[in-house]
Amino acid sequence: MAQPQQQVHPEDFSDPSAWAWIADHEGTSTADLRLKHGLERPYFSWISQLEAKRKYARKFGPLFEKQWLFPTGLPLEQSSSYATAWFKTTLVTTPYSIDLCAGMGIDSCALLQRPELKEHWANELNQDLAQLLRHNLPTAKVSSAPAEELFTAIEAWKQDLGIGPEDLTIYLDPDRRASGNKAHSLEHTVPHLPSLQGQWLECAHTVVSKHSPMGPLEELKQLQGCADIYVVELLGECKELLCVQRKNWAEAPNIHTVVILQEEDVRLFTSNTTVTPTSHTVQIHTYLVQPGPALSKSGGHEELLGGMGAKKLVTGNLYTSEHMPAPNQLYERYEVIEIAKPYKLQTPVDRAAIERIGFPEHPDLIRKKLKIKEGREMKIFAMKLGTQKQMILARRLD
């Protein structure tokens, strides 16, 4: 969906009656309000706050209590969540920081809360969003220019404040829709990190960038000075990849699996790049272990689960073990109840989740044939292991 040409305007909130109107219409249909008021200001801006809260209350959490002015359109959809923005602050240790592609400002908001911070600069090319940033981030330096054209201004700012490259971190979330379609490769993002990274690393010595969770890790590993890659999971989904580049870093990058449970509660696993691949099997044992989205993406499952003695099934990304694995938020554990030929399960089950791994039929068709409803406690894995098609009924342990 294209970003609306009309955007939320901070002047529409200069009077306290704005928030009173929003509070009075908490339970009103926003579709009815749009029909009544159309694009008329200030109602357009006010209704946008109601829409943001109803759709993104969980994503942005505490910002609603601070009367943050939310934009409308793609900036909301593409933005980091409050939890993932907080995690980024753990990667920035310098007293000065620059957010080159600030968007709606959630990452800059988090970076501004660091106790060691002296000054933060938020830059956003979109003038309407930059206008909102000036309202939402009153203590930040805000600009609106193409990121690749800011080198001279950044050097002047550094000279004025006496900032050395070791005191500054540059953060950027490149635009992945600049070419019209959502891009996963670095080559199709703006600003173009591969061609600008050298200048940024001279300027700041540390560059932190956010990338699509669908993007290839191998591409990030090729970036200059790639020191760390973080694969970030939240609410059961892989949300983003974070790459930390450091000037003169010559070693292989560290690959980290991150599962955010809530702010300041994170499970972290760092992979050993020289780990021996785990053995494969077609034999299913008493327990199944399924890596979570981040552990699967990072590749850390081979070291973590293989180190526990689990063996990887030849199909998909599922492990099996004779011994019960220890509980861990990085993976799901299942106890095997029955292994049967397709649609020949003998154990009565009314509700179960269904997942196919190398199995030809769609889960909806499998559910229809088995005549079971959606459930969580039990799970049926429809699999093809080698030449054999099987259905495994398992009980979730977590």
C-alpha positions as YAML, in Angstrom:
chain: A
units: angstrom
residues:
- id: 1
  name: MET
  ca: [0.00, 0.00, 0.00]
- id: 2
  name: ALA
  ca: [1.40, 3.39, -0.98]
- id: 3
  name: GLN
  ca: [2.08, 5.86, 1.79]
- id: 4
  name: PRO
  ca: [-0.73, 8.48, 1.98]
- id: 5
  name: GLN
  ca: [0.29, 11.86, 0.61]
- id: 6
  name: GLN
  ca: [-1.37, 13.55, 3.56]
- id: 7
  name: GLN
  ca: [0.50, 13.00, 6.80]
- id: 8
  name: VAL
  ca: [-0.12, 13.67, 10.48]
- id: 9
  name: HIS
  ca: [0.80, 17.27, 11.41]
- id: 10
  name: PRO
  ca: [2.15, 18.30, 14.85]
- id: 11
  name: GLU
  ca: [0.26, 21.62, 14.75]
- id: 12
  name: ASP
  ca: [-2.96, 19.63, 15.05]
- id: 13
  name: PHE
  ca: [-2.00, 18.78, 18.65]
- id: 14
  name: SER
  ca: [-1.03, 22.25, 19.89]
- id: 15
  name: ASP
  ca: [-4.32, 22.56, 21.80]
- id: 16
  name: PRO
  ca: [-5.04, 20.16, 24.74]
- id: 17
  name: SER
  ca: [-8.52, 19.63, 23.28]
- id: 18
  name: ALA
  ca: [-6.90, 17.34, 20.68]
- id: 19
  name: TRP
  ca: [-6.14, 14.64, 23.24]
- id: 20
  name: ALA
  ca: [-9.53, 15.15, 24.88]
- id: 21
  name: TRP
  ca: [-11.22, 14.49, 21.52]
- id: 22
  name: ILE
  ca: [-9.08, 11.37, 21.00]
- id: 23
  name: ALA
  ca: [-9.97, 10.07, 24.47]
- id: 24
  name: ASP
  ca: [-13.69, 10.72, 23.85]
- id: 25
  name: HIS
  ca: [-13.59, 8.67, 20.64]
- id: 26
  name: GLU
  ca: [-11.62, 5.66, 21.90]
- id: 27
  name: GLY
  ca: [-14.54, 3.34, 21.19]
- id: 28
  name: THR
  ca: [-15.76, 4.95, 17.97]
- id: 29
  name: SER
  ca: [-15.32, 3.25, 14.60]
- id: 30
  name: THR
  ca: [-12.40, 4.89, 12.80]
- id: 31
  name: ALA
  ca: [-14.01, 3.97, 9.48]
- id: 32
  name: ASP
  ca: [-17.07, 6.00, 10.47]
- id: 33
  name: LEU
  ca: [-14.86, 8.88, 11.62]
- id: 34
  name: ARG
  ca: [-12.96, 8.86, 8.30]
- id: 35
  name: LEU
  ca: [-16.25, 8.82, 6.42]
- id: 36
  name: LYS
  ca: [-17.48, 11.78, 8.42]
- id: 37
  name: HIS
  ca: [-14.34, 13.94, 8.41]
- id: 38
  name: GLY
  ca: [-12.43, 12.74, 5.33]
- id: 39
  name: LEU
  ca: [-9.01, 14.44, 5.04]
- id: 40
  name: GLU
  ca: [-10.07, 17.49, 7.05]
- id: 41
  name: ARG
  ca: [-7.55, 18.72, 9.57]
- id: 42
  name: PRO
  ca: [-7.14, 18.36, 12.48]
- id: 43
  name: TYR
  ca: [-9.39, 15.29, 12.41]
- id: 44
  name: PHE
  ca: [-7.17, 13.44, 9.94]
- id: 45
  name: SER
  ca: [-4.28, 13.60, 12.43]
- id: 46
  name: TRP
  ca: [-6.46, 12.75, 15.43]
- id: 47
  name: ILE
  ca: [-8.10, 9.74, 13.81]
- id: 48
  name: SER
  ca: [-4.65, 8.50, 12.78]
- id: 49
  name: GLN
  ca: [-3.70, 8.27, 16.48]
- id: 50
  name: LEU
  ca: [-6.76, 6.13, 17.18]
- id: 51
  name: GLU
  ca: [-5.89, 3.85, 14.25]
- id: 52
  name: ALA
  ca: [-2.29, 3.49, 15.38]
- id: 53
  name: LYS
  ca: [-3.26, 2.53, 18.91]
- id: 54
  name: ARG
  ca: [-5.82, -0.05, 17.81]
- id: 55
  name: LYS
  ca: [-3.49, -1.72, 15.34]
- id: 56
  name: TYR
  ca: [-0.12, -1.32, 17.03]
- id: 57
  name: ALA
  ca: [-0.77, -1.13, 20.78]
- id: 58
  name: ARG
  ca: [1.45, -4.14, 21.43]
- id: 59
  name: LYS
  ca: [4.18, -3.07, 19.02]
- id: 60
  name: PHE
  ca: [4.73, 0.42, 20.41]
- id: 61
  name: GLY
  ca: [3.47, -0.01, 23.98]
- id: 62
  name: PRO
  ca: [4.81, 2.78, 26.25]
- id: 63
  name: LEU
  ca: [4.84, 5.40, 23.47]
- id: 64
  name: PHE
  ca: [1.06, 5.72, 23.69]
- id: 65
  name: GLU
  ca: [1.38, 6.84, 27.31]
- id: 66
  name: LYS
  ca: [3.80, 9.59, 26.23]
- id: 67
  name: GLN
  ca: [1.38, 11.08, 23.65]
- id: 68
  name: TRP
  ca: [3.78, 10.22, 20.86]
- id: 69
  name: LEU
  ca: [2.53, 11.48, 17.49]
- id: 70
  name: PHE
  ca: [2.27, 8.49, 15.18]
- id: 71
  name: PRO
  ca: [2.39, 8.94, 11.41]
- id: 72
  name: THR
  ca: [0.12, 7.03, 9.08]
- id: 73
  name: GLY
  ca: [1.01, 4.61, 6.26]
- id: 74
  name: LEU
  ca: [4.21, 2.65, 5.63]
- id: 75
  name: PRO
  ca: [6.33, 4.33, 8.36]
- id: 76
  name: LEU
  ca: [4.21, 2.54, 10.97]
- id: 77
  name: GLU
  ca: [4.36, -0.81, 9.22]
- id: 78
  name: GLN
  ca: [8.11, -0.70, 8.57]
- id: 79
  name: SER
  ca: [9.13, 0.68, 11.96]
- id: 80
  name: SER
  ca: [10.97, -1.28, 14.62]
- id: 81
  name: SER
  ca: [8.92, -2.27, 17.65]
- id: 82
  name: TYR
  ca: [9.56, -0.72, 21.06]
- id: 83
  name: ALA
  ca: [11.20, -3.99, 22.22]
- id: 84
  name: THR
  ca: [13.55, -4.38, 19.23]
- id: 85
  name: ALA
  ca: [14.45, -0.68, 19.39]
- id: 86
  name: TRP
  ca: [15.41, -1.14, 23.03]
- id: 87
  name: PHE
  ca: [17.64, -4.10, 22.12]
- id: 88
  name: LYS
  ca: [19.57, -1.91, 19.66]
- id: 89
  name: THR
  ca: [20.61, 0.34, 22.53]
- id: 90
  name: THR
  ca: [22.63, -2.56, 23.95]
- id: 91
  name: LEU
  ca: [24.75, -2.52, 20.77]
- id: 92
  name: VAL
  ca: [25.58, 1.20, 20.99]
- id: 93
  name: THR
  ca: [28.12, 2.24, 23.63]
- id: 94
  name: THR
  ca: [29.41, 5.58, 22.32]
- id: 95
  name: PRO
  ca: [28.38, 8.98, 23.77]
- id: 96
  name: TYR
  ca: [27.25, 10.23, 20.35]
- id: 97
  name: SER
  ca: [24.99, 8.56, 17.80]
- id: 98
  name: ILE
  ca: [23.39, 9.31, 14.44]
- id: 99
  name: ASP
  ca: [20.28, 7.66, 13.01]
- id: 100
  name: LEU
  ca: [20.60, 8.28, 9.27]
- id: 101
  name: CYS
  ca: [17.15, 6.90, 8.29]
- id: 102
  name: ALA
  ca: [15.04, 7.70, 11.34]
- id: 103
  name: GLY
  ca: [11.59, 7.00, 9.90]
- id: 104
  name: MET
  ca: [8.97, 7.50, 12.61]
- id: 105
  name: GLY
  ca: [11.77, 7.71, 15.19]
- id: 106
  name: ILE
  ca: [11.33, 4.65, 17.40]
- id: 107
  name: ASP
  ca: [15.02, 3.64, 17.23]
- id: 108
  name: SER
  ca: [16.13, 7.22, 17.87]
- id: 109
  name: CYS
  ca: [13.74, 7.38, 20.81]
- id: 110
  name: ALA
  ca: [15.44, 4.34, 22.35]
- id: 111
  name: LEU
  ca: [18.96, 5.62, 21.64]
- id: 112
  name: LEU
  ca: [18.09, 8.92, 23.32]
- id: 113
  name: GLN
  ca: [17.35, 7.10, 26.57]
- id: 114
  name: ARG
  ca: [20.88, 5.73, 26.99]
- id: 115
  name: PRO
  ca: [22.39, 7.13, 30.23]
- id: 116
  name: GLU
  ca: [25.83, 7.60, 28.64]
- id: 117
  name: LEU
  ca: [24.44, 9.62, 25.71]
- id: 118
  name: LYS
  ca: [25.68, 13.16, 25.16]
- id: 119
  name: GLU
  ca: [23.93, 13.99, 21.88]
- id: 120
  name: HIS
  ca: [21.88, 12.19, 19.23]
- id: 121
  name: TRP
  ca: [21.17, 13.22, 15.64]
- id: 122
  name: ALA
  ca: [18.09, 11.92, 13.80]
- id: 123
  name: ASN
  ca: [17.92, 12.35, 10.03]
- id: 124
  name: GLU
  ca: [14.86, 11.55, 7.90]
- id: 125
  name: LEU
  ca: [14.54, 12.35, 4.20]
- id: 126
  name: ASN
  ca: [10.72, 12.60, 4.30]
- id: 127
  name: GLN
  ca: [9.93, 16.18, 5.35]
- id: 128
  name: ASP
  ca: [6.59, 15.28, 6.95]
- id: 129
  name: LEU
  ca: [8.18, 12.58, 9.11]
- id: 130
  name: ALA
  ca: [11.08, 14.90, 10.01]
- id: 131
  name: GLN
  ca: [8.50, 17.42, 11.20]
- id: 132
  name: LEU
  ca: [7.02, 14.80, 13.52]
- id: 133
  name: LEU
  ca: [10.51, 13.88, 14.75]
- id: 134
  name: ARG
  ca: [11.13, 17.46, 15.86]
- id: 135
  name: HIS
  ca: [7.98, 17.22, 17.98]
- id: 136
  name: ASN
  ca: [8.55, 13.70, 19.32]
- id: 137
  name: LEU
  ca: [12.31, 14.03, 19.91]
- id: 138
  name: PRO
  ca: [12.76, 17.57, 21.29]
- id: 139
  name: THR
  ca: [16.25, 16.86, 22.68]
- id: 140
  name: ALA
  ca: [17.64, 15.44, 19.42]
- id: 141
  name: LYS
  ca: [19.27, 17.22, 16.53]
- id: 142
  name: VAL
  ca: [16.91, 16.64, 13.56]
- id: 143
  name: SER
  ca: [17.61, 17.06, 9.86]
- id: 144
  name: SER
  ca: [16.00, 16.07, 6.56]
- id: 145
  name: ALA
  ca: [18.50, 15.23, 3.83]
- id: 146
  name: PRO
  ca: [19.69, 12.26, 1.76]
- id: 147
  name: ALA
  ca: [21.93, 10.24, 4.08]
- id: 148
  name: GLU
  ca: [24.71, 10.04, 1.49]
- id: 149
  name: GLU
  ca: [24.91, 13.85, 1.36]
- id: 150
  name: LEU
  ca: [25.50, 14.37, 5.09]
- id: 151
  name: PHE
  ca: [29.22, 13.64, 5.27]
- id: 152
  name: THR
  ca: [30.28, 17.30, 5.26]
- id: 153
  name: ALA
  ca: [27.64, 18.29, 7.83]
- id: 154
  name: ILE
  ca: [28.59, 15.36, 10.10]
- id: 155
  name: GLU
  ca: [32.27, 16.27, 10.01]
- id: 156
  name: ALA
  ca: [31.43, 19.89, 10.88]
- id: 157
  name: TRP
  ca: [29.25, 18.69, 13.79]
- id: 158
  name: LYS
  ca: [32.05, 16.44, 15.02]
- id: 159
  name: GLN
  ca: [34.55, 19.29, 14.87]
- id: 160
  name: ASP
  ca: [32.24, 21.69, 16.74]
- id: 161
  name: LEU
  ca: [31.69, 19.20, 19.59]
- id: 162
  name: GLY
  ca: [35.15, 17.64, 19.56]
- id: 163
  name: ILE
  ca: [33.81, 14.18, 18.63]
- id: 164
  name: GLY
  ca: [36.37, 11.57, 17.59]
- id: 165
  name: PRO
  ca: [35.40, 8.64, 15.35]
- id: 166
  name: GLU
  ca: [35.67, 6.30, 18.35]
- id: 167
  name: ASP
  ca: [33.00, 8.36, 20.18]
- id: 168
  name: LEU
  ca: [30.35, 8.04, 17.45]
- id: 169
  name: THR
  ca: [28.07, 5.25, 16.22]
- id: 170
  name: ILE
  ca: [26.15, 5.53, 12.95]
- id: 171
  name: TYR
  ca: [22.88, 3.60, 12.80]
- id: 172
  name: LEU
  ca: [20.81, 3.14, 9.65]
- id: 173
  name: ASP
  ca: [17.75, 1.24, 8.52]
- id: 174
  name: PRO
  ca: [18.03, 1.40, 4.71]
- id: 175
  name: ASP
  ca: [14.85, 1.84, 2.67]
- id: 176
  name: ARG
  ca: [13.96, -1.56, 1.22]
- id: 177
  name: ARG
  ca: [11.08, -0.22, -0.90]
- id: 178
  name: ALA
  ca: [12.96, 2.46, -2.81]
- id: 179
  name: SER
  ca: [12.69, 0.54, -6.10]
- id: 180
  name: GLY
  ca: [8.94, -0.02, -5.70]
- id: 181
  name: ASN
  ca: [9.15, -3.61, -4.49]
- id: 182
  name: LYS
  ca: [10.33, -4.82, -1.10]
- id: 183
  name: ALA
  ca: [14.00, -5.72, -1.46]
- id: 184
  name: HIS
  ca: [15.97, -8.19, 0.64]
- id: 185
  name: SER
  ca: [19.37, -7.64, -0.97]
- id: 186
  name: LEU
  ca: [21.66, -4.79, 0.08]
- id: 187
  name: GLU
  ca: [22.18, -3.93, -3.56]
- id: 188
  name: HIS
  ca: [18.62, -2.59, -3.89]
- id: 189
  name: THR
  ca: [18.38, -0.49, -0.72]
- id: 190
  name: VAL
  ca: [18.77, 3.26, -0.17]
- id: 191
  name: PRO
  ca: [21.16, 4.56, 1.04]
- id: 192
  name: HIS
  ca: [23.50, 2.08, -0.63]
- id: 193
  name: LEU
  ca: [25.50, 0.65, 2.26]
- id: 194
  name: PRO
  ca: [28.03, -1.33, 0.18]
- id: 195
  name: SER
  ca: [29.32, 1.80, -1.60]
- id: 196
  name: LEU
  ca: [29.13, 4.15, 1.42]
- id: 197
  name: GLN
  ca: [30.37, 1.90, 4.23]
- id: 198
  name: GLY
  ca: [34.03, 2.92, 3.83]
- id: 199
  name: GLN
  ca: [33.29, 6.61, 4.39]
- id: 200
  name: TRP
  ca: [30.99, 5.87, 7.33]
- id: 201
  name: LEU
  ca: [33.57, 3.66, 9.04]
- id: 202
  name: GLU
  ca: [36.16, 6.43, 8.70]
- id: 203
  name: CYS
  ca: [33.63, 8.86, 10.12]
- id: 204
  name: ALA
  ca: [32.42, 6.77, 13.05]
- id: 205
  name: HIS
  ca: [34.50, 3.56, 13.31]
- id: 206
  name: THR
  ca: [31.24, 1.70, 14.19]
- id: 207
  name: VAL
  ca: [28.20, 1.26, 11.95]
- id: 208
  name: VAL
  ca: [25.04, -0.59, 13.06]
- id: 209
  name: SER
  ca: [22.51, -1.42, 10.35]
- id: 210
  name: LYS
  ca: [19.09, -3.07, 10.31]
- id: 211
  name: HIS
  ca: [18.12, -5.51, 7.54]
- id: 212
  name: SER
  ca: [15.23, -7.66, 6.40]
- id: 213
  name: PRO
  ca: [14.85, -10.97, 8.29]
- id: 214
  name: MET
  ca: [14.47, -12.55, 4.84]
- id: 215
  name: GLY
  ca: [17.89, -11.32, 3.72]
- id: 216
  name: PRO
  ca: [20.89, -13.66, 3.38]
- id: 217
  name: LEU
  ca: [23.40, -13.71, 6.23]
- id: 218
  name: GLU
  ca: [26.18, -14.42, 3.74]
- id: 219
  name: GLU
  ca: [25.65, -10.99, 2.16]
- id: 220
  name: LEU
  ca: [26.05, -9.27, 5.53]
- id: 221
  name: LYS
  ca: [29.20, -11.28, 6.28]
- id: 222
  name: GLN
  ca: [30.81, -9.73, 3.19]
- id: 223
  name: LEU
  ca: [30.39, -6.18, 4.50]
- id: 224
  name: GLN
  ca: [33.58, -4.36, 5.43]
- id: 225
  name: GLY
  ca: [34.55, -4.96, 9.06]
- id: 226
  name: CYS
  ca: [31.48, -7.10, 9.80]
- id: 227
  name: ALA
  ca: [32.06, -8.01, 13.46]
- id: 228
  name: ASP
  ca: [28.65, -9.17, 14.67]
- id: 229
  name: ILE
  ca: [25.34, -10.25, 13.18]
- id: 230
  name: TYR
  ca: [22.28, -10.48, 15.43]
- id: 231
  name: VAL
  ca: [19.23, -12.47, 14.33]
- id: 232
  name: VAL
  ca: [16.39, -11.01, 16.39]
- id: 233
  name: GLU
  ca: [13.18, -12.86, 17.30]
- id: 234
  name: LEU
  ca: [10.14, -11.39, 19.05]
- id: 235
  name: LEU
  ca: [6.73, -12.97, 19.72]
- id: 236
  name: GLY
  ca: [7.67, -16.10, 17.79]
- id: 237
  name: GLU
  ca: [8.78, -14.28, 14.63]
- id: 238
  name: CYS
  ca: [12.19, -13.40, 13.23]
- id: 239
  name: LYS
  ca: [11.86, -9.60, 13.06]
- id: 240
  name: GLU
  ca: [15.17, -8.24, 11.82]
- id: 241
  name: LEU
  ca: [18.85, -8.76, 11.21]
- id: 242
  name: LEU
  ca: [21.31, -6.35, 12.81]
- id: 243
  name: CYS
  ca: [24.86, -5.98, 11.54]
- id: 244
  name: VAL
  ca: [27.65, -4.30, 13.52]
- id: 245
  name: GLN
  ca: [30.64, -3.15, 11.45]
- id: 246
  name: ARG
  ca: [33.86, -1.99, 13.07]
- id: 247
  name: LYS
  ca: [36.78, -0.32, 11.36]
- id: 248
  name: ASN
  ca: [39.77, -2.65, 10.93]
- id: 249
  name: TRP
  ca: [37.86, -5.74, 12.10]
- id: 250
  name: ALA
  ca: [39.53, -8.64, 10.26]
- id: 251
  name: GLU
  ca: [38.13, -11.76, 11.96]
- id: 252
  name: ALA
  ca: [35.06, -13.79, 11.03]
- id: 253
  name: PRO
  ca: [31.84, -12.21, 12.33]
- id: 254
  name: ASN
  ca: [30.15, -13.51, 15.48]
- id: 255
  name: ILE
  ca: [26.63, -14.80, 14.78]
- id: 256
  name: HIS
  ca: [24.16, -14.25, 17.62]
- id: 257
  name: THR
  ca: [20.66, -15.65, 18.07]
- id: 258
  name: VAL
  ca: [18.49, -13.23, 20.05]
- id: 259
  name: VAL
  ca: [15.06, -14.00, 21.49]
- id: 260
  name: ILE
  ca: [13.45, -10.97, 23.13]
- id: 261
  name: LEU
  ca: [10.94, -12.03, 25.78]
- id: 262
  name: GLN
  ca: [10.34, -8.49, 27.01]
- id: 263
  name: GLU
  ca: [12.39, -5.35, 27.57]
- id: 264
  name: GLU
  ca: [15.59, -6.24, 29.44]
- id: 265
  name: ASP
  ca: [14.76, -9.97, 29.24]
- id: 266
  name: VAL
  ca: [16.65, -11.56, 26.36]
- id: 267
  name: ARG
  ca: [17.93, -15.04, 25.53]
- id: 268
  name: LEU
  ca: [21.18, -14.93, 23.59]
- id: 269
  name: PHE
  ca: [23.18, -17.69, 21.93]
- id: 270
  name: THR
  ca: [26.43, -17.06, 20.07]
- id: 271
  name: SER
  ca: [27.43, -19.65, 17.48]
- id: 272
  name: ASN
  ca: [30.88, -21.11, 17.07]
- id: 273
  name: THR
  ca: [31.79, -20.65, 13.41]
- id: 274
  name: THR
  ca: [33.99, -23.78, 13.44]
- id: 275
  name: VAL
  ca: [31.39, -26.20, 14.84]
- id: 276
  name: THR
  ca: [31.22, -29.68, 13.28]
- id: 277
  name: PRO
  ca: [27.89, -30.30, 11.49]
- id: 278
  name: THR
  ca: [25.55, -32.57, 13.45]
- id: 279
  name: SER
  ca: [24.72, -36.07, 12.22]
- id: 280
  name: HIS
  ca: [21.50, -36.76, 10.29]
- id: 281
  name: THR
  ca: [18.95, -39.52, 10.74]
- id: 282
  name: VAL
  ca: [15.64, -40.90, 9.45]
- id: 283
  name: GLN
  ca: [14.86, -42.55, 12.78]
- id: 284
  name: ILE
  ca: [12.55, -40.68, 15.14]
- id: 285
  name: HIS
  ca: [13.26, -41.01, 18.86]
- id: 286
  name: THR
  ca: [11.23, -40.15, 21.97]
- id: 287
  name: TYR
  ca: [11.57, -36.38, 21.67]
- id: 288
  name: LEU
  ca: [11.47, -33.84, 18.85]
- id: 289
  name: VAL
  ca: [13.17, -30.44, 19.07]
- id: 290
  name: GLN
  ca: [12.24, -27.61, 16.71]
- id: 291
  name: PRO
  ca: [14.54, -24.56, 16.54]
- id: 292
  name: GLY
  ca: [12.76, -21.22, 16.83]
- id: 293
  name: PRO
  ca: [12.78, -18.78, 13.89]
- id: 294
  name: ALA
  ca: [15.91, -16.92, 14.98]
- id: 295
  name: LEU
  ca: [17.89, -20.06, 15.82]
- id: 296
  name: SER
  ca: [16.92, -21.51, 12.42]
- id: 297
  name: LYS
  ca: [17.95, -18.35, 10.58]
- id: 298
  name: SER
  ca: [21.27, -17.97, 12.40]
- id: 299
  name: GLY
  ca: [22.27, -21.59, 11.85]
- id: 300
  name: GLY
  ca: [23.09, -21.90, 15.56]
- id: 301
  name: HIS
  ca: [20.85, -24.93, 15.93]
- id: 302
  name: GLU
  ca: [23.57, -27.31, 14.73]
- id: 303
  name: GLU
  ca: [25.89, -26.33, 17.56]
- id: 304
  name: LEU
  ca: [23.25, -25.92, 20.28]
- id: 305
  name: LEU
  ca: [21.13, -29.01, 19.56]
- id: 306
  name: GLY
  ca: [23.92, -31.17, 18.17]
- id: 307
  name: GLY
  ca: [25.88, -30.42, 21.34]
- id: 308
  name: MET
  ca: [22.99, -31.83, 23.36]
- id: 309
  name: GLY
  ca: [23.20, -35.11, 21.47]
- id: 310
  name: ALA
  ca: [20.16, -34.50, 19.27]
- id: 311
  name: LYS
  ca: [20.27, -35.64, 15.65]
- id: 312
  name: LYS
  ca: [18.89, -33.69, 12.73]
- id: 313
  name: LEU
  ca: [16.21, -35.36, 10.63]
- id: 314
  name: VAL
  ca: [17.10, -35.58, 6.95]
- id: 315
  name: THR
  ca: [14.04, -33.48, 6.03]
- id: 316
  name: GLY
  ca: [13.40, -29.93, 7.21]
- id: 317
  name: ASN
  ca: [14.93, -28.34, 10.31]
- id: 318
  name: LEU
  ca: [13.77, -30.72, 13.04]
- id: 319
  name: TYR
  ca: [15.84, -32.66, 15.57]
- id: 320
  name: THR
  ca: [15.19, -35.84, 17.52]
- id: 321
  name: SER
  ca: [16.62, -37.15, 20.77]
- id: 322
  name: GLU
  ca: [16.33, -40.14, 23.09]
- id: 323
  name: HIS
  ca: [16.65, -37.85, 26.10]
- id: 324
  name: MET
  ca: [14.43, -34.94, 27.10]
- id: 325
  name: PRO
  ca: [16.17, -31.68, 26.14]
- id: 326
  name: ALA
  ca: [16.42, -28.92, 28.73]
- id: 327
  name: PRO
  ca: [13.79, -26.16, 28.37]
- id: 328
  name: ASN
  ca: [15.00, -23.16, 26.38]
- id: 329
  name: GLN
  ca: [13.21, -20.24, 24.70]
- id: 330
  name: LEU
  ca: [15.40, -20.76, 21.62]
- id: 331
  name: TYR
  ca: [13.54, -23.93, 20.63]
- id: 332
  name: GLU
  ca: [10.32, -25.92, 21.13]
- id: 333
  name: ARG
  ca: [10.25, -29.42, 22.66]
- id: 334
  name: TYR
  ca: [7.81, -32.22, 21.86]
- id: 335
  name: GLU
  ca: [7.24, -35.72, 23.22]
- id: 336
  name: VAL
  ca: [6.42, -38.24, 20.52]
- id: 337
  name: ILE
  ca: [3.08, -40.01, 21.14]
- id: 338
  name: GLU
  ca: [2.65, -42.00, 17.93]
- id: 339
  name: ILE
  ca: [4.30, -42.54, 14.57]
- id: 340
  name: ALA
  ca: [1.97, -43.75, 11.81]
- id: 341
  name: LYS
  ca: [1.50, -43.99, 8.09]
- id: 342
  name: PRO
  ca: [-0.38, -41.00, 6.58]
- id: 343
  name: TYR
  ca: [-3.90, -40.67, 8.05]
- id: 344
  name: LYS
  ca: [-3.51, -43.90, 10.08]
- id: 345
  name: LEU
  ca: [-3.09, -42.37, 13.55]
- id: 346
  name: GLN
  ca: [-4.70, -44.55, 16.24]
- id: 347
  name: THR
  ca: [-4.50, -42.09, 19.15]
- id: 348
  name: PRO
  ca: [-7.77, -40.12, 19.51]
- id: 349
  name: VAL
  ca: [-7.15, -36.39, 19.01]
- id: 350
  name: ASP
  ca: [-9.70, -33.61, 18.52]
- id: 351
  name: ARG
  ca: [-7.42, -30.58, 18.30]
- id: 352
  name: ALA
  ca: [-3.86, -30.20, 17.09]
- id: 353
  name: ALA
  ca: [-1.50, -27.92, 15.20]
- id: 354
  name: ILE
  ca: [-0.36, -29.29, 11.85]
- id: 355
  name: GLU
  ca: [2.96, -28.78, 10.11]
- id: 356
  name: ARG
  ca: [4.11, -30.40, 6.90]
- id: 357
  name: ILE
  ca: [7.78, -31.04, 6.21]
- id: 358
  name: GLY
  ca: [8.42, -32.44, 2.75]
- id: 359
  name: PHE
  ca: [4.83, -33.73, 2.69]
- id: 360
  name: PRO
  ca: [2.90, -33.14, -0.57]
- id: 361
  name: GLU
  ca: [-0.50, -32.11, 0.81]
- id: 362
  name: HIS
  ca: [-1.42, -28.72, 2.30]
- id: 363
  name: PRO
  ca: [-2.08, -28.51, 6.07]
- id: 364
  name: ASP
  ca: [-5.69, -27.42, 5.38]
- id: 365
  name: LEU
  ca: [-6.31, -30.62, 3.41]
- id: 366
  name: ILE
  ca: [-4.54, -32.70, 6.07]
- id: 367
  name: ARG
  ca: [-6.76, -31.15, 8.75]
- id: 368
  name: LYS
  ca: [-9.87, -31.83, 6.70]
- id: 369
  name: LYS
  ca: [-8.97, -35.47, 6.12]
- id: 370
  name: LEU
  ca: [-8.10, -36.02, 9.79]
- id: 371
  name: LYS
  ca: [-11.26, -34.15, 10.90]
- id: 372
  name: ILE
  ca: [-9.49, -32.23, 13.66]
- id: 373
  name: LYS
  ca: [-9.68, -28.61, 14.80]
- id: 374
  name: GLU
  ca: [-6.86, -26.17, 15.44]
- id: 375
  name: GLY
  ca: [-5.09, -26.70, 18.77]
- id: 376
  name: ARG
  ca: [-1.82, -25.98, 20.55]
- id: 377
  name: GLU
  ca: [-1.10, -28.75, 23.07]
- id: 378
  name: MET
  ca: [-0.83, -31.47, 20.42]
- id: 379
  name: LYS
  ca: [0.93, -31.23, 17.06]
- id: 380
  name: ILE
  ca: [0.95, -33.44, 14.00]
- id: 381
  name: PHE
  ca: [4.07, -33.38, 11.82]
- id: 382
  name: ALA
  ca: [3.28, -34.66, 8.33]
- id: 383
  name: MET
  ca: [6.70, -35.63, 6.99]
- id: 384
  name: LYS
  ca: [8.52, -37.37, 4.22]
- id: 385
  name: LEU
  ca: [11.68, -38.94, 5.62]
- id: 386
  name: GLY
  ca: [13.71, -40.42, 2.83]
- id: 387
  name: THR
  ca: [11.18, -42.32, 0.74]
- id: 388
  name: GLN
  ca: [8.70, -42.83, 3.58]
- id: 389
  name: LYS
  ca: [5.74, -40.55, 4.29]
- id: 390
  name: GLN
  ca: [4.77, -40.47, 7.97]
- id: 391
  name: MET
  ca: [2.62, -38.61, 10.47]
- id: 392
  name: ILE
  ca: [4.03, -38.00, 13.94]
- id: 393
  name: LEU
  ca: [1.66, -37.08, 16.75]
- id: 394
  name: ALA
  ca: [3.52, -35.21, 19.48]
- id: 395
  name: ARG
  ca: [2.70, -33.38, 22.72]
- id: 396
  name: ARG
  ca: [4.13, -29.92, 23.23]
- id: 397
  name: LEU
  ca: [6.28, -29.74, 26.38]
- id: 398
  name: ASP
  ca: [6.74, -25.95, 26.55]
...
